[in-house]
Amino acid sequence: MVGVVSHRIMEPRESMSPLNPLEVRIDQGEATVAVSEHELNDAKTASQLSANLSELIEAHQHSPCGESQSHTPDCLTHNSQDNRNTFNLDLGNVGWVSSVGLNELIELNRNARNKGVQLVLTNVQSVVREVFLLTRLERIFEISWDEAQTLA
Amino acid sequence: MSAKERSSMEAEHVPKWTLRRTIPSNTAISSELAAELIDAMMQRDWPASDLFRVQLAYEEAVVNAIRHGNRHDVSKTVHVEMACNDDEIWIRITDQGPGFDPNSIPDPRIDELIEIPGGRGVLLISEIMSEITYNEQGNQITMIKRKADASADGIEHE
């Protein structure tokens, strides 16, 4: 068994709920976006979520440098070319991941790489980590394990 | 074996909690049943890690039934049967679809498929649960989880 898994009951899915706007945090040019557990795992919202994230990744890579922070893809800021090629997906709010969520993360990872961007999964909770290990997907994802372990 | 002995053995296997429900092809409703199972498991001191695992396996199976079996057809239903005692969880999910051959789904962990979406619901179920069987038609899955079973616990050592 991997770590101690604290249980959290999965709440019933809210079908047809609109997606919440994605909030992009910029730190020294590196973008981080937190995603919602429900939007990632629900087949009704997951593909739209990954499409929106792909759009953000592309915008982050190509947008001009600037200091102002914004939530819109057109105005993302970055201070260095290197950081522009890294995009963090904060899974701190994701307490579980289904096969639907995994499929979207696989697509997103592939889209990012095709654009020359390294997708990094951060704040991965222990139960999500376990699913990555069971499916061997830890082999294809860049995962910030240090942060994951501090949360475990 | 005498009838009395057989009766005694059967009595040991009678689940202390059972649920039998026919639900529409709606994932919001199927998730509500999972909450009932989790409550039953918690009352029987199942470890937290198994609560998560069994719930995930149930969700994957019932979503498969609704999505791939019934194809979200609102006129079709899913029959959910669950039982829980101190040592074992038993779940059977039956859809009204044509069924599928579980052997036709390749292992998505192989190098050629690792980056291809799909097939991970069945994989997660098989990794998490102790025992899985399908009926001949392939529209019914029966899953058993035994407490302290080594399933899904071996990854730490790999």
Short mmCIF file of C-alpha atoms in Angstrom, two decimals:
data_model
loop_
_atom_site.label_atom_id
_atom_site.label_comp_id
_atom_site.label_asym_id
_atom_site.label_seq_id
_atom_site.Cartn_x
_atom_site.Cartn_y
_atom_site.Cartn_z
CA MET A 1 0.00 0.00 0.00
CA VAL A 2 1.26 3.46 -0.78
CA GLY A 3 1.13 5.76 2.21
CA VAL A 4 -1.87 6.35 4.35
CA VAL A 5 -4.92 7.12 2.33
CA SER A 6 -7.30 9.48 3.99
CA HIS A 7 -10.78 8.79 2.77
CA ARG A 8 -12.92 11.37 1.21
CA ILE A 9 -16.29 10.39 -0.14
CA MET A 10 -16.73 11.26 -3.75
CA GLU A 11 -19.69 13.53 -4.03
CA PRO A 12 -22.35 12.82 -6.61
CA ARG A 13 -21.58 14.41 -9.92
CA GLU A 14 -23.40 17.58 -10.78
CA SER A 15 -24.36 17.03 -14.35
CA MET A 16 -24.42 19.86 -16.84
CA SER A 17 -22.85 22.35 -14.46
CA PRO A 18 -20.85 25.04 -16.25
CA LEU A 19 -17.09 25.02 -15.92
CA ASN A 20 -15.60 27.41 -13.42
CA PRO A 21 -13.12 29.88 -14.91
CA LEU A 22 -9.54 28.69 -14.66
CA GLU A 23 -7.29 30.85 -12.53
CA VAL A 24 -3.71 31.10 -13.70
CA ARG A 25 -1.03 31.90 -11.12
CA ILE A 26 2.24 33.23 -12.48
CA ASP A 27 5.43 32.92 -10.47
CA GLN A 28 8.63 34.05 -12.18
CA GLY A 29 7.09 33.34 -15.50
CA GLU A 30 5.98 29.84 -14.57
CA ALA A 31 2.25 29.26 -14.91
CA THR A 32 0.21 27.17 -12.49
CA VAL A 33 -3.45 26.28 -12.84
CA ALA A 34 -5.51 24.44 -10.25
CA VAL A 35 -8.21 22.13 -11.54
CA SER A 36 -11.46 20.96 -10.00
CA GLU A 37 -11.98 17.34 -9.05
CA HIS A 38 -15.52 17.24 -10.43
CA GLU A 39 -14.65 18.88 -13.72
CA LEU A 40 -11.72 16.53 -14.24
CA ASN A 41 -13.63 13.32 -13.46
CA ASP A 42 -17.00 14.02 -15.02
CA ALA A 43 -17.28 12.94 -18.64
CA LYS A 44 -19.58 15.91 -19.29
CA THR A 45 -16.93 18.46 -18.36
CA ALA A 46 -13.55 16.72 -18.61
CA SER A 47 -12.97 17.16 -22.34
CA GLN A 48 -13.91 20.84 -22.19
CA LEU A 49 -11.59 21.29 -19.23
CA SER A 50 -8.62 19.76 -21.03
CA ALA A 51 -9.41 21.79 -24.16
CA ASN A 52 -9.41 24.98 -22.07
CA LEU A 53 -6.15 23.98 -20.44
CA SER A 54 -4.54 23.23 -23.80
CA GLU A 55 -5.56 26.70 -24.90
CA LEU A 56 -4.00 28.21 -21.79
CA ILE A 57 -0.78 26.28 -22.31
CA GLU A 58 -0.47 27.50 -25.85
CA ALA A 59 -1.26 31.08 -24.86
CA HIS A 60 1.28 30.95 -22.05
CA GLN A 61 3.96 29.79 -24.42
CA HIS A 62 3.33 32.41 -27.06
CA SER A 63 2.12 35.43 -25.16
CA PRO A 64 4.44 38.48 -24.90
CA CYS A 65 6.22 39.17 -21.60
CA GLY A 66 4.61 41.49 -19.12
CA GLU A 67 4.28 41.94 -15.41
CA SER A 68 0.54 42.13 -14.96
CA GLN A 69 -1.26 38.99 -13.95
CA SER A 70 -4.42 38.02 -15.68
CA HIS A 71 -6.81 35.13 -15.89
CA THR A 72 -7.20 35.38 -19.60
CA PRO A 73 -5.04 33.36 -21.95
CA ASP A 74 -4.10 36.42 -24.03
CA CYS A 75 -2.28 38.22 -21.27
CA LEU A 76 -0.30 35.58 -19.43
CA THR A 77 3.00 36.84 -18.17
CA HIS A 78 6.38 35.16 -18.13
CA ASN A 79 9.87 36.32 -17.34
CA SER A 80 11.97 33.75 -19.07
CA GLN A 81 11.80 31.50 -22.05
CA ASP A 82 12.64 28.49 -19.91
CA ASN A 83 9.75 29.01 -17.52
CA ARG A 84 7.46 29.59 -20.43
CA ASN A 85 8.03 25.98 -21.40
CA THR A 86 6.80 24.64 -18.08
CA PHE A 87 3.15 24.52 -17.12
CA ASN A 88 2.12 23.33 -13.66
CA LEU A 89 -1.18 21.61 -13.12
CA ASP A 90 -2.04 21.89 -9.44
CA LEU A 91 -4.00 18.79 -8.35
CA GLY A 92 -4.21 19.88 -4.72
CA ASN A 93 -8.00 20.01 -4.95
CA VAL A 94 -8.25 16.65 -6.68
CA GLY A 95 -8.89 13.96 -4.07
CA TRP A 96 -9.51 11.16 -6.55
CA VAL A 97 -9.16 10.55 -10.25
CA SER A 98 -11.26 8.29 -12.46
CA SER A 99 -10.41 6.77 -15.82
CA VAL A 100 -12.20 9.74 -17.39
CA GLY A 101 -9.84 12.12 -15.63
CA LEU A 102 -6.83 10.00 -16.52
CA ASN A 103 -7.79 10.04 -20.20
CA GLU A 104 -7.96 13.82 -20.22
CA LEU A 105 -4.65 14.17 -18.41
CA ILE A 106 -3.05 11.86 -20.99
CA GLU A 107 -4.43 14.00 -23.82
CA LEU A 108 -3.34 17.19 -22.12
CA ASN A 109 0.15 15.88 -21.50
CA ARG A 110 0.50 14.88 -25.13
CA ASN A 111 -0.84 18.21 -26.41
CA ALA A 112 1.55 20.12 -24.17
CA ARG A 113 4.54 18.09 -25.26
CA ASN A 114 3.64 18.53 -28.92
CA LYS A 115 3.82 22.26 -28.28
CA GLY A 116 7.18 21.95 -26.57
CA VAL A 117 5.76 22.51 -23.10
CA GLN A 118 6.50 20.34 -20.09
CA LEU A 119 3.34 19.67 -18.08
CA VAL A 120 4.12 19.19 -14.39
CA LEU A 121 1.56 17.75 -11.98
CA THR A 122 1.91 19.34 -8.54
CA ASN A 123 0.34 18.77 -5.12
CA VAL A 124 -0.66 15.25 -6.11
CA GLN A 125 -2.61 13.67 -3.28
CA SER A 126 -1.82 10.16 -2.11
CA VAL A 127 -4.93 8.51 -3.56
CA VAL A 128 -4.32 10.10 -6.94
CA ARG A 129 -0.70 9.04 -6.72
CA GLU A 130 -1.84 5.49 -6.09
CA VAL A 131 -3.96 5.52 -9.26
CA PHE A 132 -0.99 6.81 -11.27
CA LEU A 133 1.14 3.99 -9.94
CA LEU A 134 -1.53 1.33 -10.55
CA THR A 135 -1.89 2.43 -14.15
CA ARG A 136 1.88 3.00 -14.56
CA LEU A 137 1.11 6.48 -15.80
CA GLU A 138 3.80 7.89 -13.56
CA ARG A 139 6.14 6.86 -16.38
CA ILE A 140 4.79 9.47 -18.79
CA PHE A 141 3.93 12.32 -16.43
CA GLU A 142 6.27 14.75 -14.80
CA ILE A 143 5.09 14.70 -11.22
CA SER A 144 6.38 16.87 -8.43
CA TRP A 145 6.68 14.02 -5.93
CA ASP A 146 8.23 16.12 -3.18
CA GLU A 147 5.13 18.23 -2.87
CA ALA A 148 3.02 15.10 -3.11
CA GLN A 149 4.82 13.50 -0.22
CA THR A 150 4.40 16.50 2.02
CA LEU A 151 0.67 16.23 1.52
CA ALA A 152 0.52 12.47 1.95
CA MET B 1 -21.81 -32.32 5.07
CA SER B 2 -25.04 -32.24 6.98
CA ALA B 3 -27.78 -29.82 6.18
CA LYS B 4 -27.16 -28.20 9.51
CA GLU B 5 -23.45 -27.69 8.78
CA ARG B 6 -24.20 -26.35 5.33
CA SER B 7 -26.74 -24.00 6.82
CA SER B 8 -24.20 -22.85 9.36
CA MET B 9 -21.58 -22.15 6.69
CA GLU B 10 -24.06 -20.30 4.55
CA ALA B 11 -25.07 -18.28 7.55
CA GLU B 12 -21.48 -17.08 7.93
CA HIS B 13 -21.54 -15.72 4.42
CA VAL B 14 -24.83 -13.92 4.66
CA PRO B 15 -23.99 -10.28 4.19
CA LYS B 16 -24.88 -7.96 6.99
CA TRP B 17 -25.74 -5.15 4.64
CA THR B 18 -27.31 -5.45 1.22
CA LEU B 19 -28.65 -3.13 -1.42
CA ARG B 20 -30.54 -3.99 -4.57
CA ARG B 21 -31.67 -1.17 -6.80
CA THR B 22 -32.58 -0.60 -10.43
CA ILE B 23 -31.56 2.87 -11.48
CA PRO B 24 -31.83 4.95 -14.65
CA SER B 25 -28.74 5.54 -16.80
CA ASN B 26 -27.66 8.52 -14.73
CA THR B 27 -24.25 8.82 -13.07
CA ALA B 28 -25.51 11.26 -10.43
CA ILE B 29 -27.93 8.61 -9.16
CA SER B 30 -25.37 5.80 -9.33
CA SER B 31 -22.98 7.85 -7.19
CA GLU B 32 -25.60 8.18 -4.47
CA LEU B 33 -25.59 4.39 -4.07
CA ALA B 34 -21.83 4.48 -3.55
CA ALA B 35 -22.35 6.69 -0.52
CA GLU B 36 -24.60 4.02 1.00
CA LEU B 37 -21.94 1.36 0.45
CA ILE B 38 -19.27 3.57 2.01
CA ASP B 39 -21.45 4.11 5.05
CA ALA B 40 -21.87 0.34 5.41
CA MET B 41 -18.10 -0.17 5.08
CA MET B 42 -17.33 2.49 7.65
CA GLN B 43 -19.74 0.92 10.11
CA ARG B 44 -17.80 -2.32 9.70
CA ASP B 45 -14.39 -0.73 10.25
CA TRP B 46 -13.04 -1.12 6.75
CA PRO B 47 -9.74 0.74 6.34
CA ALA B 48 -9.88 4.17 4.73
CA SER B 49 -7.76 3.03 1.80
CA ASP B 50 -10.30 0.34 0.92
CA LEU B 51 -13.16 2.81 1.10
CA PHE B 52 -11.51 4.85 -1.63
CA ARG B 53 -10.54 1.85 -3.72
CA VAL B 54 -13.91 0.12 -3.63
CA GLN B 55 -15.70 3.35 -4.39
CA LEU B 56 -13.43 3.96 -7.37
CA ALA B 57 -13.97 0.43 -8.69
CA TYR B 58 -17.74 0.79 -8.26
CA GLU B 59 -17.74 4.16 -10.03
CA GLU B 60 -15.72 2.79 -12.93
CA ALA B 61 -18.00 -0.23 -13.31
CA VAL B 62 -21.26 1.68 -13.09
CA VAL B 63 -20.04 4.42 -15.45
CA ASN B 64 -19.03 1.70 -17.91
CA ALA B 65 -22.54 0.23 -17.63
CA ILE B 66 -24.19 3.59 -18.24
CA ARG B 67 -21.78 4.87 -20.87
CA HIS B 68 -20.67 1.84 -22.84
CA GLY B 69 -23.44 -0.62 -21.95
CA ASN B 70 -26.60 1.46 -22.06
CA ARG B 71 -24.98 4.26 -24.07
CA HIS B 72 -26.74 6.83 -21.89
CA ASP B 73 -30.10 5.61 -23.19
CA VAL B 74 -32.60 6.99 -20.66
CA SER B 75 -35.04 4.19 -21.45
CA LYS B 76 -32.50 1.63 -20.22
CA THR B 77 -31.68 0.88 -16.61
CA VAL B 78 -28.78 -0.46 -14.58
CA HIS B 79 -29.32 -3.06 -11.90
CA VAL B 80 -27.02 -2.57 -8.92
CA GLU B 81 -26.61 -5.19 -6.19
CA MET B 82 -24.20 -4.74 -3.32
CA ALA B 83 -23.41 -6.56 -0.10
CA CYS B 84 -20.99 -5.81 2.68
CA ASN B 85 -19.92 -7.62 5.79
CA ASP B 86 -16.89 -7.32 8.03
CA ASP B 87 -14.53 -9.05 5.60
CA GLU B 88 -15.94 -8.88 2.13
CA ILE B 89 -17.62 -6.53 -0.34
CA TRP B 90 -19.67 -7.99 -3.16
CA ILE B 91 -20.91 -5.83 -6.05
CA ARG B 92 -22.82 -6.89 -9.15
CA ILE B 93 -23.75 -4.42 -11.89
CA THR B 94 -25.91 -5.39 -14.84
CA ASP B 95 -26.71 -3.15 -17.79
CA GLN B 96 -29.09 -3.57 -20.71
CA GLY B 97 -26.48 -3.28 -23.41
CA PRO B 98 -25.29 -5.98 -25.81
CA GLY B 99 -22.31 -6.79 -23.58
CA PHE B 100 -18.60 -6.80 -24.32
CA ASP B 101 -15.66 -9.16 -24.24
CA PRO B 102 -13.39 -8.05 -21.38
CA ASN B 103 -10.53 -10.00 -22.97
CA SER B 104 -10.75 -7.75 -26.01
CA ILE B 105 -9.44 -4.79 -24.02
CA PRO B 106 -5.64 -4.72 -24.13
CA ASP B 107 -3.56 -3.79 -21.11
CA PRO B 108 -3.14 -0.01 -21.41
CA ARG B 109 0.13 -0.19 -19.44
CA ILE B 110 2.13 -1.59 -22.34
CA ASP B 111 4.51 0.86 -24.02
CA GLU B 112 2.48 1.05 -27.22
CA LEU B 113 -0.67 2.06 -25.36
CA ILE B 114 0.62 3.99 -22.36
CA GLU B 115 -0.16 7.33 -23.99
CA ILE B 116 -3.43 6.26 -25.58
CA PRO B 117 -6.55 7.22 -23.61
CA GLY B 118 -9.01 4.45 -22.76
CA GLY B 119 -9.09 1.04 -21.16
CA ARG B 120 -8.10 2.22 -17.71
CA GLY B 121 -11.47 1.78 -16.06
CA VAL B 122 -11.34 -1.99 -16.49
CA LEU B 123 -7.69 -1.96 -15.44
CA LEU B 124 -8.42 -0.05 -12.24
CA ILE B 125 -11.24 -2.43 -11.36
CA SER B 126 -9.02 -5.47 -11.85
CA GLU B 127 -6.17 -3.95 -9.84
CA ILE B 128 -8.35 -2.84 -6.96
CA MET B 129 -10.75 -5.74 -6.52
CA SER B 130 -9.84 -9.22 -5.31
CA GLU B 131 -11.97 -11.08 -7.81
CA ILE B 132 -13.89 -10.13 -10.96
CA THR B 133 -16.17 -12.18 -13.17
CA TYR B 134 -18.34 -11.30 -16.15
CA ASN B 135 -21.40 -13.15 -17.35
CA GLU B 136 -21.30 -14.81 -20.73
CA GLN B 137 -23.06 -11.96 -22.49
CA GLY B 138 -20.63 -9.45 -20.99
CA ASN B 139 -23.27 -7.07 -19.69
CA GLN B 140 -22.83 -8.02 -16.04
CA ILE B 141 -19.79 -7.63 -13.82
CA THR B 142 -19.44 -9.20 -10.39
CA MET B 143 -16.68 -7.87 -8.16
CA ILE B 144 -15.45 -9.00 -4.77
CA LYS B 145 -13.13 -7.15 -2.43
CA ARG B 146 -11.72 -8.97 0.56
CA LYS B 147 -10.42 -7.06 3.52
CA ALA B 148 -6.63 -7.09 3.80
CA ASP B 149 -6.38 -8.47 0.30
CA ALA B 150 -3.04 -7.74 -1.32
CA SER B 151 -4.65 -6.35 -4.49
CA ALA B 152 -3.44 -2.83 -5.21
CA ASP B 153 -0.98 -3.06 -2.35
CA GLY B 154 2.00 -4.42 -4.26
CA ILE B 155 2.95 -1.26 -6.11
CA GLU B 156 5.06 0.00 -3.25
CA HIS B 157 7.60 -2.73 -3.87
CA GLU B 158 7.95 -2.30 -7.62
#
